[in-house]
Amino acid sequence: MITRKQRRCDGSGLTDPWDRLEYKALVALAFILCLGAGLAKRILRLAAPRPAKPPYLRESIFAEAKSAAHAAVGYAFIA
């Protein structure tokens, strides 16, 4: 039996349901923060003297915020 303090490290992917819920909550919080940062970046890019990249060369603001949130929250579970 695996308790919350004892985790499987064999790469089987078995995790505690509370860990998954905690991960999703942290991703949601980080997504909101990253979305705000992405909006600010794009607004500042509009005010820049040089033209921004064409819209077809960049990903959507939501995709950018989602990938940034997942990348940032992944480090919370390293310890």
XYZ file of C-alpha atoms in Angstrom:
79
model
C 0.000 0.000 0.000
C 1.289 3.437 -0.919
C 0.487 6.255 1.432
C 0.621 9.974 0.728
C 4.113 10.193 2.229
C 5.381 7.172 0.296
C 5.349 7.733 -3.435
C 6.093 5.336 -6.206
C 9.228 6.266 -8.073
C 9.202 3.509 -10.675
C 7.703 5.665 -13.409
C 4.350 3.906 -13.367
C 2.487 7.209 -13.230
C 0.422 6.320 -10.192
C -0.270 9.473 -8.243
C -2.500 10.507 -5.431
C -5.826 12.019 -6.570
C -5.173 14.980 -4.284
C -1.885 15.635 -6.076
C -3.717 15.794 -9.400
C -6.337 18.142 -7.940
C -3.621 20.322 -6.438
C -1.789 20.385 -9.779
C -4.930 21.443 -11.647
C -5.640 24.201 -9.114
C -2.086 25.511 -9.395
C -2.281 25.410 -13.194
C -5.535 27.385 -13.099
C -3.972 30.024 -10.861
C -0.796 30.192 -12.934
C -2.875 30.361 -16.131
C -4.618 33.510 -14.891
C -1.278 35.104 -14.023
C 0.313 34.079 -17.329
C -2.716 35.311 -19.252
C -2.330 38.721 -17.613
C 1.371 38.769 -18.431
C 0.658 37.760 -22.023
C -1.921 40.504 -22.403
C 0.493 43.067 -21.001
C 3.233 41.855 -23.364
C 0.972 42.158 -26.389
C -0.285 45.596 -25.396
C 3.285 46.793 -24.934
C 4.218 45.237 -28.260
C 1.504 47.328 -29.943
C 3.050 50.476 -28.467
C 6.539 49.531 -29.654
C 7.986 51.618 -32.490
C 8.872 48.549 -34.573
C 6.123 46.339 -35.978
C 5.246 43.098 -34.222
C 5.401 39.673 -35.842
C 2.529 38.887 -38.185
C -0.355 37.121 -36.425
C 0.212 33.856 -38.289
C 3.714 33.482 -36.800
C 2.692 33.499 -33.134
C 0.446 31.261 -31.097
C -2.783 32.431 -29.508
C -2.612 34.184 -26.181
C -4.486 31.307 -24.530
C -2.096 28.673 -25.897
C 0.852 30.778 -24.789
C -0.590 31.196 -21.271
C -1.435 27.486 -21.007
C 2.040 26.331 -21.978
C 3.665 28.867 -19.638
C 1.406 27.792 -16.753
C 2.195 24.100 -17.223
C 5.905 24.856 -17.445
C 5.890 26.955 -14.273
C 3.731 24.628 -12.150
C 5.815 21.587 -13.032
C 8.606 22.950 -10.846
C 6.326 23.044 -7.794
C 6.224 19.240 -7.650
C 9.949 18.604 -7.928
C 10.548 18.808 -4.180
